[in-house]
mmCIF file of C-alpha atoms in Angstrom:
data_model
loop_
_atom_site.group_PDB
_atom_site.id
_atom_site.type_symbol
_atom_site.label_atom_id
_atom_site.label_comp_id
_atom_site.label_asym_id
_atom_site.label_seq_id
_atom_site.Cartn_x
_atom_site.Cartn_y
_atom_site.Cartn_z
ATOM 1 C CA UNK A 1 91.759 -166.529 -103.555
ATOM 2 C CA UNK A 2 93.446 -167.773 -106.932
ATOM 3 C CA UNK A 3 92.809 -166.479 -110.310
ATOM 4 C CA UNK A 4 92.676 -168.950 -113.207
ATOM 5 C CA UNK A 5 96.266 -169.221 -113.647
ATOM 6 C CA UNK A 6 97.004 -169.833 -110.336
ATOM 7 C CA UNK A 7 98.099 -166.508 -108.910
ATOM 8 C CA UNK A 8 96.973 -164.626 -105.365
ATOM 9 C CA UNK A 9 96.332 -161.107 -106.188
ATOM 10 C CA UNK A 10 98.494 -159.285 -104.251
ATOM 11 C CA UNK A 11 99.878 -155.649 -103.550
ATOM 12 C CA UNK A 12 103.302 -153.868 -103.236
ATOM 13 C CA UNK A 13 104.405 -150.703 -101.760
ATOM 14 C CA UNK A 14 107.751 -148.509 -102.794
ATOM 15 C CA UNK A 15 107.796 -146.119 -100.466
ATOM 16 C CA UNK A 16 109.881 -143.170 -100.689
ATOM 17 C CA UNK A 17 111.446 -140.644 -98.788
ATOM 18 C CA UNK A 18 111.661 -136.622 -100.152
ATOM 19 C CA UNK A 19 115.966 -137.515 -101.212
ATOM 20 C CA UNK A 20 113.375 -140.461 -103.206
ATOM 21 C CA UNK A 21 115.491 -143.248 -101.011
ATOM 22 C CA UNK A 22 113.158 -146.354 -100.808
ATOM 23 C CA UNK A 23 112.283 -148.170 -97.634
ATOM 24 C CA UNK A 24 113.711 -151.675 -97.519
ATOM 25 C CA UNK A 25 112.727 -154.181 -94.751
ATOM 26 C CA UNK A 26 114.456 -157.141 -93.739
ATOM 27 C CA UNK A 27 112.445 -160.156 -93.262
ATOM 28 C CA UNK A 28 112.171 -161.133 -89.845
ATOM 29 C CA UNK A 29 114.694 -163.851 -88.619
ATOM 30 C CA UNK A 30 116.624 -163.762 -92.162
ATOM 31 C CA UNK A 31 119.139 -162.200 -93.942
ATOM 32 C CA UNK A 32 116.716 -161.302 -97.083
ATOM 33 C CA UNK A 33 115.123 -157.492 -97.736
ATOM 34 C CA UNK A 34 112.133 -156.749 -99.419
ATOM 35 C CA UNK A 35 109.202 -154.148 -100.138
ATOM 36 C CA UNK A 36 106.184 -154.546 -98.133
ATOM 37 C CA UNK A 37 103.657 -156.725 -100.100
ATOM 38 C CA UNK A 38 100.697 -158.504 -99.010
ATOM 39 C CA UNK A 39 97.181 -160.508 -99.948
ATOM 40 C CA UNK A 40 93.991 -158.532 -101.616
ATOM 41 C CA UNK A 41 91.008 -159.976 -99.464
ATOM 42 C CA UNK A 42 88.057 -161.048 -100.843
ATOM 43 C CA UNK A 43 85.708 -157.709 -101.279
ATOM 44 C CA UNK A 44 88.807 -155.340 -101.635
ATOM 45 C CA UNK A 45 89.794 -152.761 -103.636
ATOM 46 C CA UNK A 46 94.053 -152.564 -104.154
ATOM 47 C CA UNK A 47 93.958 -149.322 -102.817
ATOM 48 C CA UNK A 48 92.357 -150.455 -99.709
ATOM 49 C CA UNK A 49 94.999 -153.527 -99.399
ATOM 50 C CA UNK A 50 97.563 -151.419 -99.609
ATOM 51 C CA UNK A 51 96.411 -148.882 -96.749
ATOM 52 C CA UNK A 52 96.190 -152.047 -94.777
ATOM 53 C CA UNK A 53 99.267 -153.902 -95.332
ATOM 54 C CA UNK A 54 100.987 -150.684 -95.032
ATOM 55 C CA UNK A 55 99.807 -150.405 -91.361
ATOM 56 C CA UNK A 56 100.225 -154.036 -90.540
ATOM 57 C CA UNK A 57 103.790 -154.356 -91.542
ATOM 58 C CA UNK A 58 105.513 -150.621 -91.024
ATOM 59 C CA UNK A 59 102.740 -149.366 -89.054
ATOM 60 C CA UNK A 60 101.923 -146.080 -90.979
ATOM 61 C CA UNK A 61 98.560 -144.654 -91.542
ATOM 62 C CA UNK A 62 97.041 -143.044 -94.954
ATOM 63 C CA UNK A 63 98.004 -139.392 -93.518
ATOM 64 C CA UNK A 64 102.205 -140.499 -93.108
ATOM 65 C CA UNK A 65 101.694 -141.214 -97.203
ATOM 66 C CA UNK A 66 100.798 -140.210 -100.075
ATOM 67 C CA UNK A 67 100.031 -141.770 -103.155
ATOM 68 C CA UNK A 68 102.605 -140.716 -105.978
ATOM 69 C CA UNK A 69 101.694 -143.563 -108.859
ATOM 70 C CA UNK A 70 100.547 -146.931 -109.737
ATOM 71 C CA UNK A 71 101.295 -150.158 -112.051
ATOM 72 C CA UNK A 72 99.211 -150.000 -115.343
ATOM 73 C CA UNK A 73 98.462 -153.651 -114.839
ATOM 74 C CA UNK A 74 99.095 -156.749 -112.699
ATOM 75 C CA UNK A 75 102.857 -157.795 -112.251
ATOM 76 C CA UNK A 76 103.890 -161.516 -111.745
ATOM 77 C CA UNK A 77 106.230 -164.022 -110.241
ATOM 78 C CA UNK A 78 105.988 -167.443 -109.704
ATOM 79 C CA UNK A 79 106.921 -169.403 -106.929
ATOM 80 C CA UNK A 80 109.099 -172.355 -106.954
ATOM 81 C CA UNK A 81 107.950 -175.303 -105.566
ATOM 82 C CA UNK A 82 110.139 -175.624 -102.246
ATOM 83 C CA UNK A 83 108.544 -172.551 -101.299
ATOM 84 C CA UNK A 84 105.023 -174.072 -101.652
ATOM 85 C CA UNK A 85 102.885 -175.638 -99.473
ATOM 86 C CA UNK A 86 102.577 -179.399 -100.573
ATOM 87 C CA UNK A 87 98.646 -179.821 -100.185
ATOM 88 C CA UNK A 88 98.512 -176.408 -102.979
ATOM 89 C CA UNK A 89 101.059 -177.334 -105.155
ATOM 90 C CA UNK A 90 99.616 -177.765 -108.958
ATOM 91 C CA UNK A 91 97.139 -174.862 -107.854
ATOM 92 C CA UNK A 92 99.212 -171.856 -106.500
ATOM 93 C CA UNK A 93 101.794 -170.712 -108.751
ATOM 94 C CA UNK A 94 102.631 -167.285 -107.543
ATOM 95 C CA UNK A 95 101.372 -164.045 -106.736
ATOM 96 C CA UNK A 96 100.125 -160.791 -109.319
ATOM 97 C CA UNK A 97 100.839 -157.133 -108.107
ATOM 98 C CA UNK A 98 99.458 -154.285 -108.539
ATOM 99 C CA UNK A 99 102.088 -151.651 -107.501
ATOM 100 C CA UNK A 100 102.339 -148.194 -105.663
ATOM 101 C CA UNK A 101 104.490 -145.943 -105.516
ATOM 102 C CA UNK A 102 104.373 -144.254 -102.317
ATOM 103 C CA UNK A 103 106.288 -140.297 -100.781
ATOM 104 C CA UNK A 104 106.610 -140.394 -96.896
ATOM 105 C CA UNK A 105 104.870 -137.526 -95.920
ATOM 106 C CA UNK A 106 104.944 -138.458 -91.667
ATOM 107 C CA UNK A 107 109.069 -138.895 -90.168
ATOM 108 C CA UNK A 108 111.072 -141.609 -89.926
ATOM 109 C CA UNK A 109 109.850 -142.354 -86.144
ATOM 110 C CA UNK A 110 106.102 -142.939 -87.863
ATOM 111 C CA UNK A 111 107.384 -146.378 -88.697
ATOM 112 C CA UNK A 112 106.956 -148.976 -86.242
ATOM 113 C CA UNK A 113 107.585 -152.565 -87.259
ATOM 114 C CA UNK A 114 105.496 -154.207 -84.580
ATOM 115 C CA UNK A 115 102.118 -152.704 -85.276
ATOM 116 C CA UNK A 116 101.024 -155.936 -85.147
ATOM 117 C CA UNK A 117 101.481 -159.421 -83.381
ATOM 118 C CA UNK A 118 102.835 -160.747 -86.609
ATOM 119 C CA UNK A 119 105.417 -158.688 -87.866
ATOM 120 C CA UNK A 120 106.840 -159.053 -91.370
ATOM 121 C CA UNK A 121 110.482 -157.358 -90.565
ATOM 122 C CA UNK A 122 112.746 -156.940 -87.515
ATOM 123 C CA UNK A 123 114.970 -153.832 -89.004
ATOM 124 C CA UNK A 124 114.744 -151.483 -91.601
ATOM 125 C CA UNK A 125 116.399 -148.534 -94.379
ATOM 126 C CA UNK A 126 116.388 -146.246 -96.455
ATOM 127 C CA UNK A 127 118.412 -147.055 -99.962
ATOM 128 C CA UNK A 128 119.068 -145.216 -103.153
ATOM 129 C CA UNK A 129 116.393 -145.934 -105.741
ATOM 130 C CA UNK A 130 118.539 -147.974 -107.943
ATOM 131 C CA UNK A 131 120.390 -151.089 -106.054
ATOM 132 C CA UNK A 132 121.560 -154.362 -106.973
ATOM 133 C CA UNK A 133 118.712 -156.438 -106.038
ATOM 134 C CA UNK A 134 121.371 -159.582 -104.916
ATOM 135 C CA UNK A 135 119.883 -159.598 -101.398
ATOM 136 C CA UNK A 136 115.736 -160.288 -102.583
ATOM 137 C CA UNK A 137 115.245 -163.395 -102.591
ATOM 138 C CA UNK A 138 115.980 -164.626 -107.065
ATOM 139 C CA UNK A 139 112.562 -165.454 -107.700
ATOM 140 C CA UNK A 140 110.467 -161.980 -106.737
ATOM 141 C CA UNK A 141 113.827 -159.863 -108.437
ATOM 142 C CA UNK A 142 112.647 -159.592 -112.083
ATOM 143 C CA UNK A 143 109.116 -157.954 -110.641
ATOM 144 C CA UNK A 144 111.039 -156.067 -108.514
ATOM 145 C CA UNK A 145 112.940 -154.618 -111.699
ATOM 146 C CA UNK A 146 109.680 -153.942 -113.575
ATOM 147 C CA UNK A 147 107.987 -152.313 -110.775
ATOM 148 C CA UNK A 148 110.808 -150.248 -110.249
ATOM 149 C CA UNK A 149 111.518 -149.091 -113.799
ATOM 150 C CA UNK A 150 107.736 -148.478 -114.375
ATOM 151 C CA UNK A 151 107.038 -146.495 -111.460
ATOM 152 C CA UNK A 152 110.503 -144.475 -111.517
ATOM 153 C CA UNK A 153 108.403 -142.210 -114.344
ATOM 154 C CA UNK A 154 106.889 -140.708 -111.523
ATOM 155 C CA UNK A 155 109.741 -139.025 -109.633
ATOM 156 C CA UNK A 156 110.502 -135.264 -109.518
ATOM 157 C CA UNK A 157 111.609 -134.235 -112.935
ATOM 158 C CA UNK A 158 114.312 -132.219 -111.478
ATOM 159 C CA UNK A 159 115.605 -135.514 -109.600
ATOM 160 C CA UNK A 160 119.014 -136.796 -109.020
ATOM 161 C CA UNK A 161 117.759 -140.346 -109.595
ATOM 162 C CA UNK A 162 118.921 -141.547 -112.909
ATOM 163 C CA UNK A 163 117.781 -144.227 -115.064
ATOM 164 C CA UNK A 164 119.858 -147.145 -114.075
ATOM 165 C CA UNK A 165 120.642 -150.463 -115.338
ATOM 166 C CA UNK A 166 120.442 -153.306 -112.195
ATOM 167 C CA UNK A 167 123.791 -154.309 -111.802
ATOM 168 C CA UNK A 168 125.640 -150.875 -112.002
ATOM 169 C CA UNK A 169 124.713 -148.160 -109.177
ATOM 170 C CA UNK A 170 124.427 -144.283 -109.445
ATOM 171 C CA UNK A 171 123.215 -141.704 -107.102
ATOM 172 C CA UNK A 172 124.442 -140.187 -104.149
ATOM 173 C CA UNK A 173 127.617 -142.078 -103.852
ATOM 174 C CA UNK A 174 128.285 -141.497 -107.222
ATOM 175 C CA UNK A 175 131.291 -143.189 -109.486
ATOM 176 C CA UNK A 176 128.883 -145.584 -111.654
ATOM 177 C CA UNK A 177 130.720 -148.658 -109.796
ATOM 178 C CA UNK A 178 128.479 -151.910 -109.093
ATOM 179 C CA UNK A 179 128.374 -152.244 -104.962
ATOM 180 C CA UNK A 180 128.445 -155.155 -103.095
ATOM 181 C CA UNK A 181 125.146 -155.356 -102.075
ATOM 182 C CA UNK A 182 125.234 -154.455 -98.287
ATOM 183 C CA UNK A 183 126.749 -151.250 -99.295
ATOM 184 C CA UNK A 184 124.597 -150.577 -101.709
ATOM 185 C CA UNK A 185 122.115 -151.421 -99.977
ATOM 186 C CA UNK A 186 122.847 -148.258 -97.206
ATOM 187 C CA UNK A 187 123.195 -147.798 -93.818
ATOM 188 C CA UNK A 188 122.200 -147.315 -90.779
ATOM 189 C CA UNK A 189 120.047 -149.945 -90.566
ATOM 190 C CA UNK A 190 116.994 -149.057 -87.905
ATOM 191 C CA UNK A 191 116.260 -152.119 -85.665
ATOM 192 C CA UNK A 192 112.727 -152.934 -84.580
ATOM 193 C CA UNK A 193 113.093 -151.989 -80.959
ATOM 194 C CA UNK A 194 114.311 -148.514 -82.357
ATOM 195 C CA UNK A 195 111.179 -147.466 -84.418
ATOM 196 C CA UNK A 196 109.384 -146.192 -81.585
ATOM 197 C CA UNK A 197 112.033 -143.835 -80.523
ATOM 198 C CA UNK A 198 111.556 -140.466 -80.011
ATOM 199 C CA UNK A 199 111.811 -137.982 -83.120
ATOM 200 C CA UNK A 200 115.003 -136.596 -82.416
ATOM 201 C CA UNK A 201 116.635 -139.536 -81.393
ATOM 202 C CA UNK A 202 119.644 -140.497 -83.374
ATOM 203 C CA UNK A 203 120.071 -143.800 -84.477
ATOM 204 C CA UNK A 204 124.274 -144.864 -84.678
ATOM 205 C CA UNK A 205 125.438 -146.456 -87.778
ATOM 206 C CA UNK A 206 125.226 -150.014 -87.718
ATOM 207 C CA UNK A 207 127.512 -152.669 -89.755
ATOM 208 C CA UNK A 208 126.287 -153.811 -92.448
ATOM 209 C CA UNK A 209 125.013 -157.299 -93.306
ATOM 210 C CA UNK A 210 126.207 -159.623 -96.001
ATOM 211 C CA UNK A 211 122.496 -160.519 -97.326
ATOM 212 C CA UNK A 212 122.150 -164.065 -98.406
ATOM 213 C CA UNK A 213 119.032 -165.673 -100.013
ATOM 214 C CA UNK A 214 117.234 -167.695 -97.919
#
């Protein structure tokens, strides 16, 4: 389902923790992270698209969130042709989003990244709000920027989370110094076998990745 300019309406999901640390998920077989996104079907509200690609790719149900805020209006990227299927090309030019901004209100052991028989991730983390975006893929990190800085208006007033300029990172490790991005990116990083582990299991620190586009 196109508009007339080409674009899928679509949906995506920051979902935050109560420090306000966002969920990343890394795409499945790849080195690249991302928010959870997905399709609006035909005869859906966004609301409803979001409850469902919520569940389908972190597994979590309307009562593990709640809804904190939303994008005024539809956000856009285009896709470049490599990524396109050949038989669409000159039709499909991207996707528009509306966004949400989403607080955790289940635990961390809620998430489970194989809800479904076509998972979008195979590991996840939590991550300070503001990060250099270098490991999402180039072409979805200037909506990733506006959804960000438009829904950050929504945090606790009396949060630590300043307003940051991509490229230079604050918060909880302090010093104002840009990160490389696996570092600033956070660890541990939760594996998809480890999601369904018990609630007081803890999960060891693993190395972190050098994130390349794909």
């Amino acid at each position: 389902m196109l508009d007339r300019e080409g674009f899928r309406p679509n949906v995506g999901i920051i979902l935050i923790n109560a420090r306000n640390e966002v969920f990343w998920g890394k795409r499945i077989g790849e080195h690249s992270w991302q928010f959870p996104q997905g399709g609006i079907k035909y005869g859906e509200t966004p609301e409803q698209a979001m409850y469902r690609e919520l569940h389908e790719e972190i597994g979590l149900l309307p009562e593990h969130v709640r809804i904190v805020g939303r994008t005024r209006d539809w956000l856009r990227y285009e896709v470049p042709d490599k990524f396109i299927r050949r038989e669409i090309r000159g039709h499909y030019r991207g996707q528009k989003q509306i966004w949400f901004l989403l607080r955790m209100a289940g635990r961390d052991c809620d998430i489970h990244l194989r809800a479904t028989d076509h998972p979008e991730f195979d590991a996840w983390r939590w991550s300070d709000y503001w990060v250099p975006l270098d490991a999402v893929i180039e072409f979805k990190r200037d909506v990733y920027q506006l959804a960000l800085s438009e829904l950050s208006r929504f945090l606790n007033r009396n949060s630590r989370v300043p307003l940051s300029p991509y490229g230079v990172h604050h918060g909880r490790h302090g010093g104002g110094q840009r990160r490389p991005p696996q570092a600033a990116m956070g660890v541990p990083v939760v594996p998809a076998e480890a999601s369904a582990a018990a609630d007081d299991a803890v999960l060891p620190a693993a190395p972190a990745t050098n994130p390349t586009e794909s």
